[in-house]
mmCIF file with all atom_site columns, C-alpha atoms in Angstrom:
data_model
loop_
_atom_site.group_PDB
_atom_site.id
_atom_site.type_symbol
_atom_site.label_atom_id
_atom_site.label_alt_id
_atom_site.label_comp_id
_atom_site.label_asym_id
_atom_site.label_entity_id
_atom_site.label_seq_id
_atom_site.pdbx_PDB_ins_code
_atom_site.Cartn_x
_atom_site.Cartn_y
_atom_site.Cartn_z
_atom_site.occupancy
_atom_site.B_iso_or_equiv
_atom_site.pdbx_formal_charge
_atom_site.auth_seq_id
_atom_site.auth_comp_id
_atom_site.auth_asym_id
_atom_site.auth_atom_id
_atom_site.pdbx_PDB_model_num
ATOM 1   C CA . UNK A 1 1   ? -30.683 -48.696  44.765 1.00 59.00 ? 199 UNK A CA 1
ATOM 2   C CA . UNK A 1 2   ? -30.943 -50.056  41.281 1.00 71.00 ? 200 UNK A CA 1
ATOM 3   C CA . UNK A 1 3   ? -26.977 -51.089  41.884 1.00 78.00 ? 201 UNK A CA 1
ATOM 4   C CA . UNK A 1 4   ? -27.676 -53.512  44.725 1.00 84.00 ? 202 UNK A CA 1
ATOM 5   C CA . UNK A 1 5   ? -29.881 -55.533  42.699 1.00 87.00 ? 203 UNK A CA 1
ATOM 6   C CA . UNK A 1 6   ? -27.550 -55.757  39.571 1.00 89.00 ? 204 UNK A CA 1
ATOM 7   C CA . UNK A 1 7   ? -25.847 -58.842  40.382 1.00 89.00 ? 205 UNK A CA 1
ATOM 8   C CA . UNK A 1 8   ? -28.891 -60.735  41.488 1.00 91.00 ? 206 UNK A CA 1
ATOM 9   C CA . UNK A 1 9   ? -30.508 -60.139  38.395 1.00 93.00 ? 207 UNK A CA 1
ATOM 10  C CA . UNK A 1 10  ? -27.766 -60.901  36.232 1.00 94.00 ? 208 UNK A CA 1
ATOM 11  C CA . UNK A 1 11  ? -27.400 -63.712  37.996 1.00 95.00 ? 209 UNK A CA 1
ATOM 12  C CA . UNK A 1 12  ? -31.319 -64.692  36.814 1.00 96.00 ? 210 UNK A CA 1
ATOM 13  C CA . UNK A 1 13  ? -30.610 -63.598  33.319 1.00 96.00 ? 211 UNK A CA 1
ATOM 14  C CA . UNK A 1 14  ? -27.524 -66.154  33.098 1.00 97.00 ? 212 UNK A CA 1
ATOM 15  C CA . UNK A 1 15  ? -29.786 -68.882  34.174 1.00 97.00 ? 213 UNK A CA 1
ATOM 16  C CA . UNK A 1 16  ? -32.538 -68.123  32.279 1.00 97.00 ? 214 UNK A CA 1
ATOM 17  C CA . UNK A 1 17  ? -30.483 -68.202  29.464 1.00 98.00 ? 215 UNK A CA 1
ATOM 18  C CA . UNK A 1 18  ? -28.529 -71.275  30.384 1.00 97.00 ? 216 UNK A CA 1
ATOM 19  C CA . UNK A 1 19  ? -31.534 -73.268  30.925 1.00 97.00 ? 217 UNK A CA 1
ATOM 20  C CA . UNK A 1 20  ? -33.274 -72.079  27.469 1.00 97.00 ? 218 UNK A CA 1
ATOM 21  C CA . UNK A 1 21  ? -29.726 -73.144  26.011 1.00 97.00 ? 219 UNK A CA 1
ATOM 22  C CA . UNK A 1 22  ? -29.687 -76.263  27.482 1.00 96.00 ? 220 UNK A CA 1
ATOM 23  C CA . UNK A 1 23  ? -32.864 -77.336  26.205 1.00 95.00 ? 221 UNK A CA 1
ATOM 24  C CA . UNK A 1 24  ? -32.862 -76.250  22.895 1.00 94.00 ? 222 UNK A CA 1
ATOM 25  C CA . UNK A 1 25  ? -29.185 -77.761  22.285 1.00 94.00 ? 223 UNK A CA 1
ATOM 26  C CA . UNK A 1 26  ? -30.636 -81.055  23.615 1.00 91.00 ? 224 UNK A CA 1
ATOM 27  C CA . UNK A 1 27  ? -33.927 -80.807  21.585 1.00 90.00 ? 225 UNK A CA 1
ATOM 28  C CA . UNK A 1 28  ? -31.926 -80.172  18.552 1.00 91.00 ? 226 UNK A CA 1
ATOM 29  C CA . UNK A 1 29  ? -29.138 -82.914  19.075 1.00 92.00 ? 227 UNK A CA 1
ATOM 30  C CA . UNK A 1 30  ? -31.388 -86.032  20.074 1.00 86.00 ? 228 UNK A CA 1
ATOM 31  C CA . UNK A 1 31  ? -33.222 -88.700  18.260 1.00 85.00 ? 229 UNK A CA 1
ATOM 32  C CA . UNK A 1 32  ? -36.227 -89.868  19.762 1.00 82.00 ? 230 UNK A CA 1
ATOM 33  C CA . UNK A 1 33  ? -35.908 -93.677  19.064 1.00 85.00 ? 231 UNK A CA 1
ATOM 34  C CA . UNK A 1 34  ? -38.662 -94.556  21.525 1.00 85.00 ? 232 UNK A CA 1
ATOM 35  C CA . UNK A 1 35  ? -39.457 -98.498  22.171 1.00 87.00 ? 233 UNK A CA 1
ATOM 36  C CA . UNK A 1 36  ? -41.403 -100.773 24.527 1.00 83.00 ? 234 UNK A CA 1
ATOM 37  C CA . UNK A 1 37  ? -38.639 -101.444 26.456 1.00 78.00 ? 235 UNK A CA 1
ATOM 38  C CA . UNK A 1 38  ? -37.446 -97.759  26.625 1.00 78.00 ? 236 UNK A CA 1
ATOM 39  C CA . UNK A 1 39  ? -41.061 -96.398  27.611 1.00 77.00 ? 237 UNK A CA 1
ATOM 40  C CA . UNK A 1 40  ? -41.361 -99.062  30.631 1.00 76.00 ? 238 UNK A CA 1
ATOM 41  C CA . UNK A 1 41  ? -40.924 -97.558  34.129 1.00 71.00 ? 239 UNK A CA 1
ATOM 42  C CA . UNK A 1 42  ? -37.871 -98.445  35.737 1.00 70.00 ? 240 UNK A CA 1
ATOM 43  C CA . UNK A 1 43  ? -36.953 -97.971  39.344 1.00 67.00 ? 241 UNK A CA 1
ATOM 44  C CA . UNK A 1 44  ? -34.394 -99.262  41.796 1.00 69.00 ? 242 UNK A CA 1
ATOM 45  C CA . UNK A 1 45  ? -33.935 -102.167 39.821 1.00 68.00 ? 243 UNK A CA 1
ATOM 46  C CA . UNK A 1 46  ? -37.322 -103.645 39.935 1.00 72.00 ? 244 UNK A CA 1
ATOM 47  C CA . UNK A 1 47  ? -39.661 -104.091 37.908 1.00 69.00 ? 245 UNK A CA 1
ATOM 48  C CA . UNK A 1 48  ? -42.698 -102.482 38.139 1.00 68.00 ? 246 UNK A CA 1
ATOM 49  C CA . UNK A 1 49  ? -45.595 -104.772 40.024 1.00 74.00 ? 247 UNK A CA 1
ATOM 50  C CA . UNK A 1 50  ? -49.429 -103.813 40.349 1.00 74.00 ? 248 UNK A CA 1
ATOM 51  C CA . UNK A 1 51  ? -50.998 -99.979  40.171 1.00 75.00 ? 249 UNK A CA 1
ATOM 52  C CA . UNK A 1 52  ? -48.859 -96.718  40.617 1.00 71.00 ? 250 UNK A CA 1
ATOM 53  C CA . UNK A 1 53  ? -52.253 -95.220  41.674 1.00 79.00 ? 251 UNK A CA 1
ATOM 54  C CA . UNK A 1 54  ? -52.404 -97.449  44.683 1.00 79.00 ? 252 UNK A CA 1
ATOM 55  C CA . UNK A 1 55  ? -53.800 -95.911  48.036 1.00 81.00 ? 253 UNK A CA 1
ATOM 56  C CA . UNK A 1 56  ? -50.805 -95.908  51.009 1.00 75.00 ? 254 UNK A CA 1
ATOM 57  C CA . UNK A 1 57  ? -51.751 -96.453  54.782 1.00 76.00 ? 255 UNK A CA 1
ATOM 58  C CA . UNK A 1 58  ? -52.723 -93.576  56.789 1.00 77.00 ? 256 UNK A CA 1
ATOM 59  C CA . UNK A 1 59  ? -50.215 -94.390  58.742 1.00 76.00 ? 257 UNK A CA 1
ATOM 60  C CA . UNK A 1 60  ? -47.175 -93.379  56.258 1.00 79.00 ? 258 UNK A CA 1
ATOM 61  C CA . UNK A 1 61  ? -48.230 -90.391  56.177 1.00 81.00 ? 259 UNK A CA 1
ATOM 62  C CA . UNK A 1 62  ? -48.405 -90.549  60.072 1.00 80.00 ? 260 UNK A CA 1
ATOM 63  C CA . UNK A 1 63  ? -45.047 -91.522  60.376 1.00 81.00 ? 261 UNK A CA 1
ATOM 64  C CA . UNK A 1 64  ? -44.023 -88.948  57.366 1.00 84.00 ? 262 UNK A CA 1
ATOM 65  C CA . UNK A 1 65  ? -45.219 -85.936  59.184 1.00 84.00 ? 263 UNK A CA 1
ATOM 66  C CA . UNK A 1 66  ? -43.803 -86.974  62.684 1.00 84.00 ? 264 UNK A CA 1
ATOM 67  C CA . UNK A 1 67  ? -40.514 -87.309  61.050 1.00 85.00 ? 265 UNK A CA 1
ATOM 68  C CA . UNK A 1 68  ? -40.841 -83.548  59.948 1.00 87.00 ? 266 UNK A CA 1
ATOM 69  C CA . UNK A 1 69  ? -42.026 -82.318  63.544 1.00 82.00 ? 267 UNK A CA 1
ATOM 70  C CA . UNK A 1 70  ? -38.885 -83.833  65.131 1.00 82.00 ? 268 UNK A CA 1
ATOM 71  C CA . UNK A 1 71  ? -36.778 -82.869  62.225 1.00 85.00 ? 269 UNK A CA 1
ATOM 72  C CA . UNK A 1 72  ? -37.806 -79.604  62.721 1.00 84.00 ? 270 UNK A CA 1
ATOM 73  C CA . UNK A 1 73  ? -36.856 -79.773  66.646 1.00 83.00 ? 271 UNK A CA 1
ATOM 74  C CA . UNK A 1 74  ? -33.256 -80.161  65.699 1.00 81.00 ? 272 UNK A CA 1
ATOM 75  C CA . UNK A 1 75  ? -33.392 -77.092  63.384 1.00 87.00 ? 273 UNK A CA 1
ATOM 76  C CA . UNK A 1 76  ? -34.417 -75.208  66.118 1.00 86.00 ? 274 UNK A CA 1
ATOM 77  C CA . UNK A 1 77  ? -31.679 -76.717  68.679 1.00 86.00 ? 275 UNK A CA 1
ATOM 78  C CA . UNK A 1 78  ? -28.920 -75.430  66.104 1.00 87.00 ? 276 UNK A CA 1
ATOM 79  C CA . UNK A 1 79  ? -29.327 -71.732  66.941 1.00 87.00 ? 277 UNK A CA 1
ATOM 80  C CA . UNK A 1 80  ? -30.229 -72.119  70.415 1.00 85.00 ? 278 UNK A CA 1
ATOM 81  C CA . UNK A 1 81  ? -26.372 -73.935  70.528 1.00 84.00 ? 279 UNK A CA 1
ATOM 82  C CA . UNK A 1 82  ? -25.142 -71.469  69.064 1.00 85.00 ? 280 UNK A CA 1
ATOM 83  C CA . UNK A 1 83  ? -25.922 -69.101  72.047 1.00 81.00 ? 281 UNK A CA 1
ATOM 84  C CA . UNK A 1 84  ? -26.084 -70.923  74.588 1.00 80.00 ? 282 UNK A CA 1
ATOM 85  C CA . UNK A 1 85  ? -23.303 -69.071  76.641 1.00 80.00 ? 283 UNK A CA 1
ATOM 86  C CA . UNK A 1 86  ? -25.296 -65.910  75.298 1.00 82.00 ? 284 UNK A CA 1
ATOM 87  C CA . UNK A 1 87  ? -28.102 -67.202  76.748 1.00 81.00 ? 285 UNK A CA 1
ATOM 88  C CA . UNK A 1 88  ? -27.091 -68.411  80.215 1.00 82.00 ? 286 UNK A CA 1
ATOM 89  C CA . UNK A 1 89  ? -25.224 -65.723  81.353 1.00 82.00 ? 287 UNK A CA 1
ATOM 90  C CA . UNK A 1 90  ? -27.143 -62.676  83.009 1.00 80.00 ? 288 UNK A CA 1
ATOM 91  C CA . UNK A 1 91  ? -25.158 -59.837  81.498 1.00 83.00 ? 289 UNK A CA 1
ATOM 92  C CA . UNK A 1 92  ? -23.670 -59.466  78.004 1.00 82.00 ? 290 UNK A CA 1
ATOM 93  C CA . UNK A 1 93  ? -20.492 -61.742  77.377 1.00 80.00 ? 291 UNK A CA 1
ATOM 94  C CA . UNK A 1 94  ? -16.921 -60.298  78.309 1.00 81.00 ? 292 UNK A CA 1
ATOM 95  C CA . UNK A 1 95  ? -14.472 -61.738  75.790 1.00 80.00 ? 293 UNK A CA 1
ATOM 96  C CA . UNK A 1 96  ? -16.545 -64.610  74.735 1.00 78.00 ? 294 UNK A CA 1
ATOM 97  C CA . UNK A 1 97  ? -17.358 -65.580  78.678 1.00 78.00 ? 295 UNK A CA 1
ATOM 98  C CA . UNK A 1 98  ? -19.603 -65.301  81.051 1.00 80.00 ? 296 UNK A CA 1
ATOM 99  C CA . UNK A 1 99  ? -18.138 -62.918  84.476 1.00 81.00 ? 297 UNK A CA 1
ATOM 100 C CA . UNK A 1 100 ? -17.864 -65.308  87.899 1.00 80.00 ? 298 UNK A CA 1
ATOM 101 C CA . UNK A 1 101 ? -21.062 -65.086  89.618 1.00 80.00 ? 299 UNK A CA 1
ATOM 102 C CA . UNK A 1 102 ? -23.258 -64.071  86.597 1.00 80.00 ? 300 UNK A CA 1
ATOM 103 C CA . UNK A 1 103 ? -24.186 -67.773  85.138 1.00 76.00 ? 301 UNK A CA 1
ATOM 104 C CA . UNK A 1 104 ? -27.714 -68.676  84.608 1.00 83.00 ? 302 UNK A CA 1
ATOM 105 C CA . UNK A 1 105 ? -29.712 -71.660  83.978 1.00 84.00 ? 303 UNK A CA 1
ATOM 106 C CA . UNK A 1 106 ? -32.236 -69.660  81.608 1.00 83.00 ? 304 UNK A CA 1
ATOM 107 C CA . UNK A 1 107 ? -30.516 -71.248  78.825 1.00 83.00 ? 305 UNK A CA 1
ATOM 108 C CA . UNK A 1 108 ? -30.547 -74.711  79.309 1.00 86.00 ? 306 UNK A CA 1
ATOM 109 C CA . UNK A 1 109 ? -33.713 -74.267  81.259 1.00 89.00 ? 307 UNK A CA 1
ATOM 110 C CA . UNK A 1 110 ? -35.164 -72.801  78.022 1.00 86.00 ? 308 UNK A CA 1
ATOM 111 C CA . UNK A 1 111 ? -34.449 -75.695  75.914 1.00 88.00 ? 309 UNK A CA 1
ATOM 112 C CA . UNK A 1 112 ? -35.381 -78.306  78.772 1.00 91.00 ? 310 UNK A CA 1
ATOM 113 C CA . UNK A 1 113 ? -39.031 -76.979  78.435 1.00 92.00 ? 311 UNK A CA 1
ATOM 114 C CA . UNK A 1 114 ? -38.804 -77.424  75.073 1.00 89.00 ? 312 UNK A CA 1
ATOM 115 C CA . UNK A 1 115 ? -37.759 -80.873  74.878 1.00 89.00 ? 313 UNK A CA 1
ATOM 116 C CA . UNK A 1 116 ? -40.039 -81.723  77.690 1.00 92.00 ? 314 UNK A CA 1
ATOM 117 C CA . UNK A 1 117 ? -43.149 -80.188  75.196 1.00 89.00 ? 315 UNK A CA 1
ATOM 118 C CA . UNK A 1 118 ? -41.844 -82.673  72.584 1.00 87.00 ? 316 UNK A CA 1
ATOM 119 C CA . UNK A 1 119 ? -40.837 -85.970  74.711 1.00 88.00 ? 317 UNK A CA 1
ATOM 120 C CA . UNK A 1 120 ? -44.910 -85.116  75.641 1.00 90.00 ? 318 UNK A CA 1
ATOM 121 C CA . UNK A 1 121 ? -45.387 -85.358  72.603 1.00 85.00 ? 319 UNK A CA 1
ATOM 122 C CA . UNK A 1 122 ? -43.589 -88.163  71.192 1.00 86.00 ? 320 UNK A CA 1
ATOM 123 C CA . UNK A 1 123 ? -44.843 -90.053  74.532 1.00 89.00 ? 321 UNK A CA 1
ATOM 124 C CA . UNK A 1 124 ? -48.634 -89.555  73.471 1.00 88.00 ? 322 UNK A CA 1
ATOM 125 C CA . UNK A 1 125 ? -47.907 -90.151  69.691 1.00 84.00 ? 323 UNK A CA 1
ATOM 126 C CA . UNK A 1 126 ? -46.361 -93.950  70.726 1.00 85.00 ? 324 UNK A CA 1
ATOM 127 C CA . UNK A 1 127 ? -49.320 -94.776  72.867 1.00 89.00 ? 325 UNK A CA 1
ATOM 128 C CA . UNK A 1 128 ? -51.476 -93.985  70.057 1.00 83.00 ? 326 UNK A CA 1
ATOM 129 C CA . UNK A 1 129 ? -50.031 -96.266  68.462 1.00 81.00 ? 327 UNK A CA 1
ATOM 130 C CA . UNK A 1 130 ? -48.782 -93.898  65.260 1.00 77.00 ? 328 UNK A CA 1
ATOM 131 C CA . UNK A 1 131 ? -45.327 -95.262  65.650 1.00 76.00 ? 329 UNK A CA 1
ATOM 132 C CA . UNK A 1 132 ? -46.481 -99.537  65.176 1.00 78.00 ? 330 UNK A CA 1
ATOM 133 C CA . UNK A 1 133 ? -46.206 -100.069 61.654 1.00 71.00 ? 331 UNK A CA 1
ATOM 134 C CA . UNK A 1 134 ? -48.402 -103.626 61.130 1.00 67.00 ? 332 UNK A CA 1
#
Protein backbone atom coordinates (compact mmCIF):
# COMPACT_ATOMS: atom_id res chain seq x y z
CA UNK A 1 0.00 0.00 0.00
CA UNK A 2 2.78 2.27 1.08
CA UNK A 3 4.09 1.76 -2.82
CA UNK A 4 1.06 3.40 -4.42
CA UNK A 5 1.57 6.50 -2.63
CA UNK A 6 5.40 6.81 -3.33
CA UNK A 7 5.24 8.83 -6.33
CA UNK A 8 2.64 11.23 -5.09
CA UNK A 9 4.60 12.05 -2.26
CA UNK A 10 7.74 12.45 -3.92
CA UNK A 11 6.13 14.40 -6.10
CA UNK A 12 5.17 16.87 -2.83
CA UNK A 13 8.65 16.61 -1.52
CA UNK A 14 10.11 17.99 -5.00
CA UNK A 15 7.83 20.90 -4.73
CA UNK A 16 8.22 21.62 -1.40
CA UNK A 17 11.65 21.80 -1.95
CA UNK A 18 11.52 23.70 -5.19
CA UNK A 19 9.42 26.33 -3.79
CA UNK A 20 11.69 26.76 -0.46
CA UNK A 21 14.58 26.97 -3.19
CA UNK A 22 13.04 29.39 -5.11
CA UNK A 23 12.51 31.73 -2.45
CA UNK A 24 15.49 31.65 -0.65
CA UNK A 25 17.67 32.00 -4.01
CA UNK A 26 15.51 35.09 -4.74
CA UNK A 27 15.70 36.48 -1.13
CA UNK A 28 19.37 36.09 -1.25
CA UNK A 29 20.02 37.53 -4.86
CA UNK A 30 17.78 40.81 -4.73
CA UNK A 31 18.23 44.32 -3.60
CA UNK A 32 15.36 45.94 -2.25
CA UNK A 33 15.78 49.48 -3.80
CA UNK A 34 12.22 50.49 -2.93
CA UNK A 35 10.92 54.14 -4.18
CA UNK A 36 7.72 56.18 -4.51
CA UNK A 37 7.32 55.37 -7.82
CA UNK A 38 8.09 51.60 -7.34
CA UNK A 39 5.60 51.27 -4.24
CA UNK A 40 2.59 52.95 -6.34
CA UNK A 41 -0.11 50.49 -7.51
CA UNK A 42 -0.11 49.87 -11.02
CA UNK A 43 -2.76 48.15 -13.05
CA UNK A 44 -3.77 47.83 -16.66
CA UNK A 45 -2.09 50.85 -17.43
CA UNK A 46 -3.96 53.25 -15.33
CA UNK A 47 -3.37 54.97 -12.78
CA UNK A 48 -4.90 54.43 -9.75
CA UNK A 49 -8.15 56.92 -9.11
CA UNK A 50 -10.21 57.20 -5.73
CA UNK A 51 -10.47 54.28 -2.80
CA UNK A 52 -9.53 50.51 -3.37
CA UNK A 53 -11.96 49.96 -0.43
CA UNK A 54 -14.85 51.21 -2.46
CA UNK A 55 -18.30 49.35 -2.06
CA UNK A 56 -19.44 47.56 -5.72
CA UNK A 57 -23.23 47.33 -6.72
CA UNK A 58 -25.19 44.49 -5.56
CA UNK A 59 -25.74 43.88 -8.74
CA UNK A 60 -22.02 42.67 -9.77
CA UNK A 61 -22.19 40.32 -7.65
CA UNK A 62 -25.68 39.45 -9.17
CA UNK A 63 -24.40 39.17 -12.43
CA UNK A 64 -21.05 37.33 -10.96
CA UNK A 65 -22.94 34.49 -9.49
CA UNK A 66 -25.40 34.02 -12.51
CA UNK A 67 -22.41 33.71 -14.65
CA UNK A 68 -21.27 30.70 -12.38
CA UNK A 69 -24.86 28.99 -12.38
CA UNK A 70 -24.86 28.91 -16.21
CA UNK A 71 -21.22 28.16 -16.33
CA UNK A 72 -21.86 25.39 -14.35
CA UNK A 73 -24.83 24.17 -16.80
CA UNK A 74 -22.29 23.62 -19.50
CA UNK A 75 -20.07 21.51 -17.17
CA UNK A 76 -22.77 19.39 -16.68
CA UNK A 77 -23.81 19.17 -20.58
CA UNK A 78 -20.12 17.82 -21.24
CA UNK A 79 -20.71 14.37 -19.72
CA UNK A 80 -24.20 14.06 -20.57
CA UNK A 81 -22.60 14.43 -24.50
CA UNK A 82 -20.50 12.20 -23.88
CA UNK A 83 -23.26 9.49 -23.49
CA UNK A 84 -25.72 10.50 -25.16
CA UNK A 85 -25.99 7.36 -27.50
CA UNK A 86 -25.50 5.51 -24.02
CA UNK A 87 -28.24 7.19 -22.87
CA UNK A 88 -30.88 7.01 -25.61
CA UNK A 89 -30.72 3.66 -26.48
CA UNK A 90 -32.82 1.06 -24.34
CA UNK A 91 -30.28 -1.74 -24.16
CA UNK A 92 -26.49 -1.60 -23.79
CA UNK A 93 -24.61 -0.39 -27.05
CA UNK A 94 -23.56 -3.10 -29.74
CA UNK A 95 -20.31 -1.90 -31.30
CA UNK A 96 -20.65 1.66 -30.36
CA UNK A 97 -24.57 1.72 -31.72
CA UNK A 98 -27.69 1.55 -30.75
CA UNK A 99 -29.75 -2.02 -32.37
CA UNK A 100 -32.81 -0.88 -34.98
CA UNK A 101 -35.83 -0.52 -32.99
CA UNK A 102 -34.18 0.09 -29.55
CA UNK A 103 -33.69 4.15 -29.73
CA UNK A 104 -35.02 6.25 -27.01
CA UNK A 105 -35.71 9.77 -26.37
CA UNK A 106 -34.69 9.42 -22.51
CA UNK A 107 -31.58 11.06 -23.43
CA UNK A 108 -32.33 14.08 -25.03
CA UNK A 109 -35.52 14.17 -23.08
CA UNK A 110 -33.28 14.19 -19.96
CA UNK A 111 -31.36 17.16 -20.87
CA UNK A 112 -34.53 19.04 -22.37
CA UNK A 113 -35.89 19.11 -18.71
CA UNK A 114 -32.89 20.36 -17.70
CA UNK A 115 -32.53 23.20 -19.90
CA UNK A 116 -36.15 23.94 -19.55
CA UNK A 117 -35.35 24.23 -15.36
CA UNK A 118 -32.67 26.78 -16.38
CA UNK A 119 -34.33 28.86 -19.43
CA UNK A 120 -37.04 29.14 -16.15
CA UNK A 121 -34.65 30.35 -14.62
CA UNK A 122 -32.80 32.70 -16.66
CA UNK A 123 -36.48 33.90 -17.79
CA UNK A 124 -37.35 34.96 -14.07
CA UNK A 125 -33.77 36.30 -13.36
CA UNK A 126 -34.26 38.96 -16.61
CA UNK A 127 -37.63 40.08 -15.42
CA UNK A 128 -36.16 40.83 -12.19
CA UNK A 129 -34.28 42.86 -13.65
CA UNK A 130 -30.67 41.19 -12.38
CA UNK A 131 -29.46 41.21 -15.91
CA UNK A 132 -29.99 45.58 -16.54
CA UNK A 133 -26.84 46.94 -15.54
CA UNK A 134 -27.77 51.01 -15.01
Amino acid sequence: MERTYLPVLLLLGFVIVNAIMMLGLSHLTVRARPTAEKQTPYESGMPPLGDARERFSVKFYMVAVLFIIFDIETVFMIPWGAHFRQLSCEIPLVRGTCPVGQLSFFGLGEMLVFVAILLVGFVYVWKKGALQWD
